[in-house]
Amino acid sequence: MTDTISELKQRIHELEEELKTRPRQTDLTTPDSQRYSGLFNRILDAVYILDYSGNFIDANRSALRMLGYPREELDALNFFDLIPREQMTFAKDILMDRNKMNGFTESIDFSVQRKDGTHIWIETKARIVFEDNIPMEIHGIAVDITQRKKRENELKKQEDDLKLALNGADLGVWHWNIKTGTLSMEKEWGEKMGLSATQTINFDTWEEWIHPEDRELVRQGFITHLKGESKSFQVEHRLRACDDNWIRVTSRGRIVETDESGKALHMAGTYHDISYRIEMENALRKRQAELQQKSLHLEESNTALRVLLKQREHDRKELSDNVVSNVKELVLPYLDKIVSQPLTEKQSAYLGAARTTLNEIVSPFARNLASRHHNLTPMEMRVAGLVRQGKTTKEIAEILNLSKGTIDFHRDNIRTKTGIKNQKVNLRTHLLSLS
C-alpha cells in the first residue's frame, strides 16, 4: 500500500511538471464554448477547476467574488493554502484514498481565507476528472455558508447554555410523540432511568416507572390537559430510577404540536428532581412535631408549677396568718401583763422594743418589707423596724447591744436594698410608706 501511494505521488508530481509546460488549449470562439463560458460566469454558485495538486485552473465570477481575488491572480492560488492545516490534511486524505477516488462526493464544509485575511465558510462538492485512468483535475461547486455557520454556532451556544441551566436546576427534558406512542428523554435524565442517548420507550413502559400509587394522578393530569381543560400538565409523583430507587419529581409539560383538526400530536416538558426538597420538608415536619410535643410537655410542666406555686403561696399565707394570730392571742396579752408590773428603766425599754417589734411583725409593714425586699437579713429587718418606730441610731445601738457604726452600716444596706441609696429620701419616711 505504501509503495502504491508513493508511485501515485510520483505520478502526480510528473503531471504537475507537465501541466506547467503544457499550454492551455481552450478555444472560446466556438458557439459551444461561448455558451459554456456564459453559463460558467453567470451561475450564482461558485464554480472552480483545480489541478490534482489544488492549483486553480479556472473559477467563475462568483468564486472570485467569494474569495476576493481578481482573475489575474488566480494562477498563483492553491486551494489547500486557503484552508486550515487540519482541513488540508483531511481533504488530501480523501483525494488519496482509492475508495473515494470520485472526489468530494458528499458535501464538505471548509473554512477558507479570503484575500483580505478574513475567513468564510463554504460548503462544496467536487469530482475528480481522469485522463487515461490518471486523476488530472478537480471540478467543484461551492456556496458561502458563513451566515448559516454563524447561526449554527449561536444555536449551539444557546443549546449549551440551556443545557447548563437545565443541569443547574436539575431539570430533565422529555418528549412524547403521541402519534407513535414513544417517549424520549435528554441524555442526563435518560441515564438516570437507564436509557441510552438515542433510546426511546413506549408510553406504557414509562407508566410502569411511575409509582403505583401515583399512576392514576399522572394519567388524569395528562387527560385533563389533552382535553384542553388545563393550560399545562403539572403533577408531583414518584419515578423509579434504574437503580430501583424512587425519585420525587415535578413533571411539567404541554402540547407543542397539533394536526389541522387541533388533535395533539406532540407533548414536551421537564422533570424536576424534588427529592431533596421533600426530604427536607419531611425532616422539618418531624422536627416541628418533636417541638410541638416538647412544647406540650413544657406547658404541662408550667401548669403543674403554677399549681405548686399557688399552693405554696396559700401555705405561706396560712402560716403567716397563724403566726399573726398566735402572736396576738398568745404573746401580746402576756406582755401587757408584764408592763403593768414595776420595771427598771432598762427593762421597760427592752420590753417596749419587744412589744413594738411583735406589733410590727403582725402589721402589714413587716409582711410588705419581707415580700418586696426578701433579701434583707434578719438583723436588717430588726433595724428597719426600730427606724420606723422613730428610734435614733444611738437608741437602736443600745437596744440591740451593738455599736453605732454597726447600726449605720445596717442603715446603709437597708437604703441600698430598698432602692433609695444616694437619694434625698428620709429612711423612716420611706419605711412608713411601705405599710
PDB file of N, CA, C and O in Angstrom, residues 46-119:
ATOM      1  N   ALA A  46     -20.471  29.395  -6.661  1.00  0.00           N
ATOM      2  CA  ALA A  46     -19.060  29.427  -7.061  1.00  0.00           C
ATOM      3  C   ALA A  46     -18.681  28.111  -7.721  1.00  0.00           C
ATOM      4  O   ALA A  46     -18.918  27.030  -7.165  1.00  0.00           O
ATOM      5  N   VAL A  47     -18.068  28.193  -8.910  1.00  0.00           N
ATOM      6  CA  VAL A  47     -17.614  27.015  -9.642  1.00  0.00           C
ATOM      7  C   VAL A  47     -16.115  27.150  -9.836  1.00  0.00           C
ATOM      8  O   VAL A  47     -15.613  28.232 -10.181  1.00  0.00           O
ATOM      9  N   TYR A  48     -15.375  26.065  -9.606  1.00  0.00           N
ATOM     10  CA  TYR A  48     -13.921  26.129  -9.712  1.00  0.00           C
ATOM     11  C   TYR A  48     -13.380  24.865 -10.367  1.00  0.00           C
ATOM     12  O   TYR A  48     -14.013  23.797 -10.356  1.00  0.00           O
ATOM     13  N   ILE A  49     -12.198  25.004 -10.940  1.00  0.00           N
ATOM     14  CA  ILE A  49     -11.468  23.882 -11.526  1.00  0.00           C
ATOM     15  C   ILE A  49     -10.061  23.933 -10.960  1.00  0.00           C
ATOM     16  O   ILE A  49      -9.372  24.955 -11.042  1.00  0.00           O
ATOM     17  N   LEU A  50      -9.618  22.840 -10.355  1.00  0.00           N
ATOM     18  CA  LEU A  50      -8.284  22.724  -9.780  1.00  0.00           C
ATOM     19  C   LEU A  50      -7.531  21.605 -10.474  1.00  0.00           C
ATOM     20  O   LEU A  50      -8.139  20.651 -10.987  1.00  0.00           O
ATOM     21  N   ASP A  51      -6.190  21.726 -10.479  1.00  0.00           N
ATOM     22  CA  ASP A  51      -5.441  20.529 -10.862  1.00  0.00           C
ATOM     23  C   ASP A  51      -5.390  19.619  -9.643  1.00  0.00           C
ATOM     24  O   ASP A  51      -5.845  19.969  -8.551  1.00  0.00           O
ATOM     25  N   TYR A  52      -4.827  18.422  -9.816  1.00  0.00           N
ATOM     26  CA  TYR A  52      -4.906  17.436  -8.749  1.00  0.00           C
ATOM     27  C   TYR A  52      -4.095  17.836  -7.530  1.00  0.00           C
ATOM     28  O   TYR A  52      -4.265  17.276  -6.453  1.00  0.00           O
ATOM     29  N   SER A  53      -3.225  18.855  -7.675  1.00  0.00           N
ATOM     30  CA  SER A  53      -2.448  19.350  -6.530  1.00  0.00           C
ATOM     31  C   SER A  53      -3.151  20.499  -5.820  1.00  0.00           C
ATOM     32  O   SER A  53      -2.638  21.021  -4.834  1.00  0.00           O
ATOM     33  N   GLY A  54      -4.300  20.938  -6.345  1.00  0.00           N
ATOM     34  CA  GLY A  54      -5.042  22.005  -5.695  1.00  0.00           C
ATOM     35  C   GLY A  54      -4.825  23.365  -6.297  1.00  0.00           C
ATOM     36  O   GLY A  54      -5.420  24.348  -5.824  1.00  0.00           O
ATOM     37  N   ASN A  55      -3.966  23.491  -7.366  1.00  0.00           N
ATOM     38  CA  ASN A  55      -3.769  24.779  -8.011  1.00  0.00           C
ATOM     39  C   ASN A  55      -5.001  25.150  -8.831  1.00  0.00           C
ATOM     40  O   ASN A  55      -5.596  24.290  -9.498  1.00  0.00           O
ATOM     41  N   PHE A  56      -5.399  26.432  -8.754  1.00  0.00           N
ATOM     42  CA  PHE A  56      -6.560  26.886  -9.507  1.00  0.00           C
ATOM     43  C   PHE A  56      -6.237  26.927 -11.003  1.00  0.00           C
ATOM     44  O   PHE A  56      -5.234  27.527 -11.420  1.00  0.00           O
ATOM     45  N   ILE A  57      -7.101  26.280 -11.795  1.00  0.00           N
ATOM     46  CA  ILE A  57      -7.013  26.374 -13.245  1.00  0.00           C
ATOM     47  C   ILE A  57      -8.006  27.413 -13.745  1.00  0.00           C
ATOM     48  O   ILE A  57      -7.681  28.249 -14.594  1.00  0.00           O
ATOM     49  N   ASP A  58      -9.204  27.393 -13.160  1.00  0.00           N
ATOM     50  CA  ASP A  58     -10.220  28.353 -13.567  1.00  0.00           C
ATOM     51  C   ASP A  58     -11.232  28.496 -12.445  1.00  0.00           C
ATOM     52  O   ASP A  58     -11.362  27.627 -11.573  1.00  0.00           O
ATOM     53  N   ALA A  59     -11.971  29.615 -12.448  1.00  0.00           N
ATOM     54  CA  ALA A  59     -13.035  29.865 -11.479  1.00  0.00           C
ATOM     55  C   ALA A  59     -13.989  30.884 -12.072  1.00  0.00           C
ATOM     56  O   ALA A  59     -13.563  31.768 -12.816  1.00  0.00           O
ATOM     57  N   ASN A  60     -15.254  30.753 -11.752  1.00  0.00           N
ATOM     58  CA  ASN A  60     -16.210  31.716 -12.295  1.00  0.00           C
ATOM     59  C   ASN A  60     -16.230  32.992 -11.444  1.00  0.00           C
ATOM     60  O   ASN A  60     -15.546  33.103 -10.426  1.00  0.00           O
ATOM     61  N   ARG A  61     -17.021  33.957 -11.879  1.00  0.00           N
ATOM     62  CA  ARG A  61     -17.040  35.250 -11.201  1.00  0.00           C
ATOM     63  C   ARG A  61     -17.497  35.123  -9.752  1.00  0.00           C
ATOM     64  O   ARG A  61     -16.986  35.824  -8.863  1.00  0.00           O
ATOM     65  N   SER A  62     -18.489  34.245  -9.534  1.00  0.00           N
ATOM     66  CA  SER A  62     -18.977  34.071  -8.157  1.00  0.00           C
ATOM     67  C   SER A  62     -17.877  33.559  -7.243  1.00  0.00           C
ATOM     68  O   SER A  62     -17.747  33.989  -6.089  1.00  0.00           O
ATOM     69  N   ALA A  63     -17.037  32.649  -7.746  1.00  0.00           N
ATOM     70  CA  ALA A  63     -15.931  32.121  -6.942  1.00  0.00           C
ATOM     71  C   ALA A  63     -14.909  33.198  -6.655  1.00  0.00           C
ATOM     72  O   ALA A  63     -14.386  33.307  -5.534  1.00  0.00           O
ATOM     73  N   LEU A  64     -14.614  34.029  -7.678  1.00  0.00           N
ATOM     74  CA  LEU A  64     -13.649  35.105  -7.490  1.00  0.00           C
ATOM     75  C   LEU A  64     -14.162  36.122  -6.468  1.00  0.00           C
ATOM     76  O   LEU A  64     -13.403  36.606  -5.614  1.00  0.00           O
ATOM     77  N   ARG A  65     -15.444  36.469  -6.570  1.00  0.00           N
ATOM     78  CA  ARG A  65     -16.022  37.400  -5.593  1.00  0.00           C
ATOM     79  C   ARG A  65     -15.986  36.810  -4.182  1.00  0.00           C
ATOM     80  O   ARG A  65     -15.729  37.507  -3.204  1.00  0.00           O
ATOM     81  N   MET A  66     -16.286  35.531  -4.110  1.00  0.00           N
ATOM     82  CA  MET A  66     -16.309  34.861  -2.808  1.00  0.00           C
ATOM     83  C   MET A  66     -14.942  34.923  -2.139  1.00  0.00           C
ATOM     84  O   MET A  66     -14.827  35.178  -0.930  1.00  0.00           O
ATOM     85  N   LEU A  67     -13.862  34.727  -2.928  1.00  0.00           N
ATOM     86  CA  LEU A  67     -12.511  34.704  -2.385  1.00  0.00           C
ATOM     87  C   LEU A  67     -11.877  36.081  -2.344  1.00  0.00           C
ATOM     88  O   LEU A  67     -10.864  36.282  -1.667  1.00  0.00           O
ATOM     89  N   GLY A  68     -12.426  37.037  -3.111  1.00  0.00           N
ATOM     90  CA  GLY A  68     -11.886  38.388  -3.106  1.00  0.00           C
ATOM     91  C   GLY A  68     -10.649  38.572  -3.963  1.00  0.00           C
ATOM     92  O   GLY A  68      -9.914  39.555  -3.772  1.00  0.00           O
ATOM     93  N   TYR A  69     -10.388  37.652  -4.892  1.00  0.00           N
ATOM     94  CA  TYR A  69      -9.206  37.739  -5.758  1.00  0.00           C
ATOM     95  C   TYR A  69      -9.619  38.154  -7.163  1.00  0.00           C
ATOM     96  O   TYR A  69     -10.666  37.728  -7.676  1.00  0.00           O
ATOM     97  N   PRO A  70      -8.765  38.969  -7.864  1.00  0.00           N
ATOM     98  CA  PRO A  70      -9.001  39.242  -9.285  1.00  0.00           C
ATOM     99  C   PRO A  70      -8.556  38.025 -10.112  1.00  0.00           C
ATOM    100  O   PRO A  70      -7.759  37.198  -9.656  1.00  0.00           O
ATOM    101  N   ARG A  71      -9.055  37.932 -11.324  1.00  0.00           N
ATOM    102  CA  ARG A  71      -8.753  36.765 -12.161  1.00  0.00           C
ATOM    103  C   ARG A  71      -7.264  36.638 -12.439  1.00  0.00           C
ATOM    104  O   ARG A  71      -6.732  35.519 -12.518  1.00  0.00           O
ATOM    105  N   GLU A  72      -6.556  37.776 -12.601  1.00  0.00           N
ATOM    106  CA  GLU A  72      -5.142  37.713 -12.950  1.00  0.00           C
ATOM    107  C   GLU A  72      -4.284  37.092 -11.853  1.00  0.00           C
ATOM    108  O   GLU A  72      -3.144  36.693 -12.087  1.00  0.00           O
ATOM    109  N   GLU A  73      -4.828  37.007 -10.607  1.00  0.00           N
ATOM    110  CA  GLU A  73      -4.066  36.384  -9.525  1.00  0.00           C
ATOM    111  C   GLU A  73      -4.452  34.924  -9.319  1.00  0.00           C
ATOM    112  O   GLU A  73      -3.911  34.261  -8.421  1.00  0.00           O
ATOM    113  N   LEU A  74      -5.338  34.428 -10.157  1.00  0.00           N
ATOM    114  CA  LEU A  74      -5.868  33.084  -9.943  1.00  0.00           C
ATOM    115  C   LEU A  74      -4.797  32.015 -10.114  1.00  0.00           C
ATOM    116  O   LEU A  74      -4.758  31.026  -9.378  1.00  0.00           O
ATOM    117  N   ASP A  75      -3.892  32.214 -11.109  1.00  0.00           N
ATOM    118  CA  ASP A  75      -2.892  31.176 -11.398  1.00  0.00           C
ATOM    119  C   ASP A  75      -1.964  30.928 -10.220  1.00  0.00           C
ATOM    120  O   ASP A  75      -1.376  29.850 -10.113  1.00  0.00           O
ATOM    121  N   ALA A  76      -1.806  31.922  -9.344  1.00  0.00           N
ATOM    122  CA  ALA A  76      -0.883  31.770  -8.209  1.00  0.00           C
ATOM    123  C   ALA A  76      -1.546  31.159  -6.982  1.00  0.00           C
ATOM    124  O   ALA A  76      -0.873  30.940  -5.965  1.00  0.00           O
ATOM    125  N   LEU A  77      -2.847  30.873  -7.065  1.00  0.00           N
ATOM    126  CA  LEU A  77      -3.588  30.376  -5.894  1.00  0.00           C
ATOM    127  C   LEU A  77      -3.608  28.856  -5.852  1.00  0.00           C
ATOM    128  O   LEU A  77      -3.722  28.189  -6.887  1.00  0.00           O
ATOM    129  N   ASN A  78      -3.521  28.322  -4.629  1.00  0.00           N
ATOM    130  CA  ASN A  78      -3.699  26.890  -4.388  1.00  0.00           C
ATOM    131  C   ASN A  78      -4.774  26.735  -3.323  1.00  0.00           C
ATOM    132  O   ASN A  78      -4.710  27.363  -2.258  1.00  0.00           O
ATOM    133  N   PHE A  79      -5.760  25.922  -3.607  1.00  0.00           N
ATOM    134  CA  PHE A  79      -6.905  25.770  -2.697  1.00  0.00           C
ATOM    135  C   PHE A  79      -6.460  25.321  -1.304  1.00  0.00           C
ATOM    136  O   PHE A  79      -6.958  25.805  -0.283  1.00  0.00           O
ATOM    137  N   PHE A  80      -5.469  24.424  -1.267  1.00  0.00           N
ATOM    138  CA  PHE A  80      -5.055  23.880   0.024  1.00  0.00           C
ATOM    139  C   PHE A  80      -4.323  24.900   0.881  1.00  0.00           C
ATOM    140  O   PHE A  80      -4.206  24.732   2.096  1.00  0.00           O
ATOM    141  N   ASP A  81      -3.814  25.989   0.249  1.00  0.00           N
ATOM    142  CA  ASP A  81      -3.184  27.062   1.023  1.00  0.00           C
ATOM    143  C   ASP A  81      -4.215  27.971   1.683  1.00  0.00           C
ATOM    144  O   ASP A  81      -3.868  28.760   2.568  1.00  0.00           O
ATOM    145  N   LEU A  82      -5.468  27.875   1.236  1.00  0.00           N
ATOM    146  CA  LEU A  82      -6.513  28.776   1.747  1.00  0.00           C
ATOM    147  C   LEU A  82      -7.295  28.187   2.918  1.00  0.00           C
ATOM    148  O   LEU A  82      -8.123  28.878   3.512  1.00  0.00           O
ATOM    149  N   ILE A  83      -7.058  26.929   3.221  1.00  0.00           N
ATOM    150  CA  ILE A  83      -7.818  26.280   4.292  1.00  0.00           C
ATOM    151  C   ILE A  83      -6.869  25.906   5.427  1.00  0.00           C
ATOM    152  O   ILE A  83      -5.655  25.783   5.220  1.00  0.00           O
ATOM    153  N   PRO A  84      -7.372  25.739   6.655  1.00  0.00           N
ATOM    154  CA  PRO A  84      -6.524  25.384   7.802  1.00  0.00           C
ATOM    155  C   PRO A  84      -5.810  24.059   7.575  1.00  0.00           C
ATOM    156  O   PRO A  84      -6.264  23.208   6.800  1.00  0.00           O
ATOM    157  N   ARG A  85      -4.685  23.880   8.260  1.00  0.00           N
ATOM    158  CA  ARG A  85      -3.849  22.701   8.066  1.00  0.00           C
ATOM    159  C   ARG A  85      -4.620  21.404   8.327  1.00  0.00           C
ATOM    160  O   ARG A  85      -4.495  20.436   7.564  1.00  0.00           O
ATOM    161  N   GLU A  86      -5.437  21.396   9.425  1.00  0.00           N
ATOM    162  CA  GLU A  86      -6.149  20.149   9.722  1.00  0.00           C
ATOM    163  C   GLU A  86      -7.161  19.803   8.638  1.00  0.00           C
ATOM    164  O   GLU A  86      -7.394  18.630   8.332  1.00  0.00           O
ATOM    165  N   GLN A  87      -7.784  20.841   8.025  1.00  0.00           N
ATOM    166  CA  GLN A  87      -8.728  20.575   6.936  1.00  0.00           C
ATOM    167  C   GLN A  87      -7.990  20.191   5.653  1.00  0.00           C
ATOM    168  O   GLN A  87      -8.481  19.382   4.865  1.00  0.00           O
ATOM    169  N   MET A  88      -6.800  20.766   5.444  1.00  0.00           N
ATOM    170  CA  MET A  88      -5.998  20.412   4.279  1.00  0.00           C
ATOM    171  C   MET A  88      -5.623  18.934   4.328  1.00  0.00           C
ATOM    172  O   MET A  88      -5.730  18.210   3.330  1.00  0.00           O
ATOM    173  N   THR A  89      -5.189  18.477   5.509  1.00  0.00           N
ATOM    174  CA  THR A  89      -4.837  17.056   5.660  1.00  0.00           C
ATOM    175  C   THR A  89      -6.045  16.178   5.393  1.00  0.00           C
ATOM    176  O   THR A  89      -5.943  15.139   4.711  1.00  0.00           O
ATOM    177  N   PHE A  90      -7.205  16.588   5.912  1.00  0.00           N
ATOM    178  CA  PHE A  90      -8.436  15.822   5.706  1.00  0.00           C
ATOM    179  C   PHE A  90      -8.791  15.737   4.219  1.00  0.00           C
ATOM    180  O   PHE A  90      -9.121  14.671   3.696  1.00  0.00           O
ATOM    181  N   ALA A  91      -8.718  16.892   3.524  1.00  0.00           N
ATOM    182  CA  ALA A  91      -9.069  16.924   2.100  1.00  0.00           C
ATOM    183  C   ALA A  91      -8.115  16.072   1.276  1.00  0.00           C
ATOM    184  O   ALA A  91      -8.538  15.307   0.385  1.00  0.00           O
ATOM    185  N   LYS A  92      -6.808  16.164   1.551  1.00  0.00           N
ATOM    186  CA  LYS A  92      -5.839  15.378   0.789  1.00  0.00           C
ATOM    187  C   LYS A  92      -5.989  13.894   1.053  1.00  0.00           C
ATOM    188  O   LYS A  92      -5.789  13.067   0.161  1.00  0.00           O
ATOM    189  N   ASP A  93      -6.367  13.550   2.300  1.00  0.00           N
ATOM    190  CA  ASP A  93      -6.581  12.127   2.610  1.00  0.00           C
ATOM    191  C   ASP A  93      -7.720  11.562   1.774  1.00  0.00           C
ATOM    192  O   ASP A  93      -7.659  10.402   1.323  1.00  0.00           O
ATOM    193  N   ILE A  94      -8.747  12.370   1.572  1.00  0.00           N
ATOM    194  CA  ILE A  94      -9.871  11.915   0.744  1.00  0.00           C
ATOM    195  C   ILE A  94      -9.410  11.705  -0.701  1.00  0.00           C
ATOM    196  O   ILE A  94      -9.708  10.693  -1.338  1.00  0.00           O
ATOM    197  N   LEU A  95      -8.647  12.672  -1.228  1.00  0.00           N
ATOM    198  CA  LEU A  95      -8.206  12.585  -2.617  1.00  0.00           C
ATOM    199  C   LEU A  95      -7.237  11.428  -2.836  1.00  0.00           C
ATOM    200  O   LEU A  95      -7.172  10.860  -3.933  1.00  0.00           O
ATOM    201  N   MET A  96      -6.485  11.072  -1.817  1.00  0.00           N
ATOM    202  CA  MET A  96      -5.515   9.983  -1.945  1.00  0.00           C
ATOM    203  C   MET A  96      -6.131   8.622  -1.659  1.00  0.00           C
ATOM    204  O   MET A  96      -5.496   7.594  -1.898  1.00  0.00           O
ATOM    205  N   ASP A  97      -7.337   8.600  -1.110  1.00  0.00           N
ATOM    206  CA  ASP A  97      -7.993   7.339  -0.752  1.00  0.00           C
ATOM    207  C   ASP A  97      -8.589   6.710  -2.004  1.00  0.00           C
ATOM    208  O   ASP A  97      -9.467   7.276  -2.647  1.00  0.00           O
ATOM    209  N   ARG A  98      -8.126   5.509  -2.394  1.00  0.00           N
ATOM    210  CA  ARG A  98      -8.604   4.854  -3.619  1.00  0.00           C
ATOM    211  C   ARG A  98     -10.089   4.505  -3.514  1.00  0.00           C
ATOM    212  O   ARG A  98     -10.761   4.351  -4.531  1.00  0.00           O
ATOM    213  N   ASN A  99     -10.606   4.392  -2.261  1.00  0.00           N
ATOM    214  CA  ASN A  99     -12.038   4.101  -2.112  1.00  0.00           C
ATOM    215  C   ASN A  99     -12.905   5.324  -2.344  1.00  0.00           C
ATOM    216  O   ASN A  99     -14.124   5.237  -2.405  1.00  0.00           O
ATOM    217  N   LYS A 100     -12.272   6.516  -2.439  1.00  0.00           N
ATOM    218  CA  LYS A 100     -13.024   7.744  -2.644  1.00  0.00           C
ATOM    219  C   LYS A 100     -12.447   8.519  -3.831  1.00  0.00           C
ATOM    220  O   LYS A 100     -12.309   9.731  -3.809  1.00  0.00           O
ATOM    221  N   MET A 101     -12.102   7.797  -4.855  1.00  0.00           N
ATOM    222  CA  MET A 101     -11.445   8.436  -5.992  1.00  0.00           C
ATOM    223  C   MET A 101     -12.390   9.277  -6.834  1.00  0.00           C
ATOM    224  O   MET A 101     -11.967   9.907  -7.803  1.00  0.00           O
ATOM    225  N   ASN A 102     -13.674   9.296  -6.470  1.00  0.00           N
ATOM    226  CA  ASN A 102     -14.600  10.163  -7.199  1.00  0.00           C
ATOM    227  C   ASN A 102     -14.525  11.614  -6.706  1.00  0.00           C
ATOM    228  O   ASN A 102     -15.140  12.504  -7.277  1.00  0.00           O
ATOM    229  N   GLY A 103     -13.789  11.838  -5.599  1.00  0.00           N
ATOM    230  CA  GLY A 103     -13.663  13.202  -5.090  1.00  0.00           C
ATOM    231  C   GLY A 103     -14.540  13.442  -3.880  1.00  0.00           C
ATOM    232  O   GLY A 103     -14.881  12.517  -3.141  1.00  0.00           O
ATOM    233  N   PHE A 104     -14.944  14.737  -3.664  1.00  0.00           N
ATOM    234  CA  PHE A 104     -15.793  15.107  -2.529  1.00  0.00           C
ATOM    235  C   PHE A 104     -17.245  14.831  -2.910  1.00  0.00           C
ATOM    236  O   PHE A 104     -18.013  15.734  -3.213  1.00  0.00           O
ATOM    237  N   THR A 105     -17.602  13.558  -2.935  1.00  0.00           N
ATOM    238  CA  THR A 105     -18.952  13.219  -3.391  1.00  0.00           C
ATOM    239  C   THR A 105     -20.017  13.677  -2.408  1.00  0.00           C
ATOM    240  O   THR A 105     -21.160  13.904  -2.782  1.00  0.00           O
ATOM    241  N   GLU A 106     -19.643  13.780  -1.122  1.00  0.00           N
ATOM    242  CA  GLU A 106     -20.550  14.308  -0.112  1.00  0.00           C
ATOM    243  C   GLU A 106     -20.174  15.760   0.167  1.00  0.00           C
ATOM    244  O   GLU A 106     -19.015  16.155   0.036  1.00  0.00           O
ATOM    245  N   SER A 107     -21.162  16.560   0.555  1.00  0.00           N
ATOM    246  CA  SER A 107     -20.878  17.961   0.864  1.00  0.00           C
ATOM    247  C   SER A 107     -19.918  18.054   2.049  1.00  0.00           C
ATOM    248  O   SER A 107     -20.098  17.371   3.055  1.00  0.00           O
ATOM    249  N   ILE A 108     -18.896  18.884   1.882  1.00  0.00           N
ATOM    250  CA  ILE A 108     -17.897  19.085   2.940  1.00  0.00           C
ATOM    251  C   ILE A 108     -17.787  20.577   3.209  1.00  0.00           C
ATOM    252  O   ILE A 108     -17.792  21.393   2.279  1.00  0.00           O
ATOM    253  N   ASP A 109     -17.684  20.922   4.491  1.00  0.00           N
ATOM    254  CA  ASP A 109     -17.535  22.327   4.890  1.00  0.00           C
ATOM    255  C   ASP A 109     -16.059  22.650   5.094  1.00  0.00           C
ATOM    256  O   ASP A 109     -15.326  21.883   5.743  1.00  0.00           O
ATOM    257  N   PHE A 110     -15.638  23.780   4.530  1.00  0.00           N
ATOM    258  CA  PHE A 110     -14.262  24.249   4.700  1.00  0.00           C
ATOM    259  C   PHE A 110     -14.287  25.704   5.177  1.00  0.00           C
ATOM    260  O   PHE A 110     -15.133  26.496   4.750  1.00  0.00           O
ATOM    261  N   SER A 111     -13.310  26.044   6.030  1.00  0.00           N
ATOM    262  CA  SER A 111     -13.064  27.436   6.382  1.00  0.00           C
ATOM    263  C   SER A 111     -11.987  27.963   5.436  1.00  0.00           C
ATOM    264  O   SER A 111     -10.869  27.445   5.414  1.00  0.00           O
ATOM    265  N   VAL A 112     -12.328  28.980   4.645  1.00  0.00           N
ATOM    266  CA  VAL A 112     -11.441  29.467   3.586  1.00  0.00           C
ATOM    267  C   VAL A 112     -11.028  30.899   3.895  1.00  0.00           C
ATOM    268  O   VAL A 112     -11.859  31.743   4.266  1.00  0.00           O
ATOM    269  N   GLN A 113      -9.720  31.181   3.682  1.00  0.00           N
ATOM    270  CA  GLN A 113      -9.214  32.531   3.900  1.00  0.00           C
ATOM    271  C   GLN A 113      -9.327  33.344   2.612  1.00  0.00           C
ATOM    272  O   GLN A 113      -8.858  32.937   1.567  1.00  0.00           O
ATOM    273  N   ARG A 114      -9.960  34.517   2.721  1.00  0.00           N
ATOM    274  CA  ARG A 114     -10.076  35.415   1.574  1.00  0.00           C
ATOM    275  C   ARG A 114      -8.799  36.250   1.434  1.00  0.00           C
ATOM    276  O   ARG A 114      -7.926  36.235   2.301  1.00  0.00           O
ATOM    277  N   LYS A 115      -8.718  37.005   0.342  1.00  0.00           N
ATOM    278  CA  LYS A 115      -7.526  37.815   0.090  1.00  0.00           C
ATOM    279  C   LYS A 115      -7.309  38.846   1.199  1.00  0.00           C
ATOM    280  O   LYS A 115      -6.172  39.139   1.577  1.00  0.00           O
ATOM    281  N   ASP A 116      -8.410  39.414   1.746  1.00  0.00           N
ATOM    282  CA  ASP A 116      -8.270  40.451   2.774  1.00  0.00           C
ATOM    283  C   ASP A 116      -7.964  39.881   4.166  1.00  0.00           C
ATOM    284  O   ASP A 116      -7.920  40.611   5.153  1.00  0.00           O
ATOM    285  N   GLY A 117      -7.762  38.577   4.256  1.00  0.00           N
ATOM    286  CA  GLY A 117      -7.396  37.948   5.525  1.00  0.00           C
ATOM    287  C   GLY A 117      -8.569  37.427   6.327  1.00  0.00           C
ATOM    288  O   GLY A 117      -8.373  36.709   7.311  1.00  0.00           O
ATOM    289  N   THR A 118      -9.778  37.813   5.970  1.00  0.00           N
ATOM    290  CA  THR A 118     -10.957  37.299   6.677  1.00  0.00           C
ATOM    291  C   THR A 118     -11.230  35.856   6.253  1.00  0.00           C
ATOM    292  O   THR A 118     -10.720  35.387   5.233  1.00  0.00           O
ATOM    293  N   HIS A 119     -12.029  35.192   7.053  1.00  0.00           N
ATOM    294  CA  HIS A 119     -12.355  33.792   6.769  1.00  0.00           C
ATOM    295  C   HIS A 119     -13.857  33.641   6.527  1.00  0.00           C
ATOM    296  O   HIS A 119     -14.664  34.289   7.185  1.00  0.00           O
TER     297      HIS A 119
END
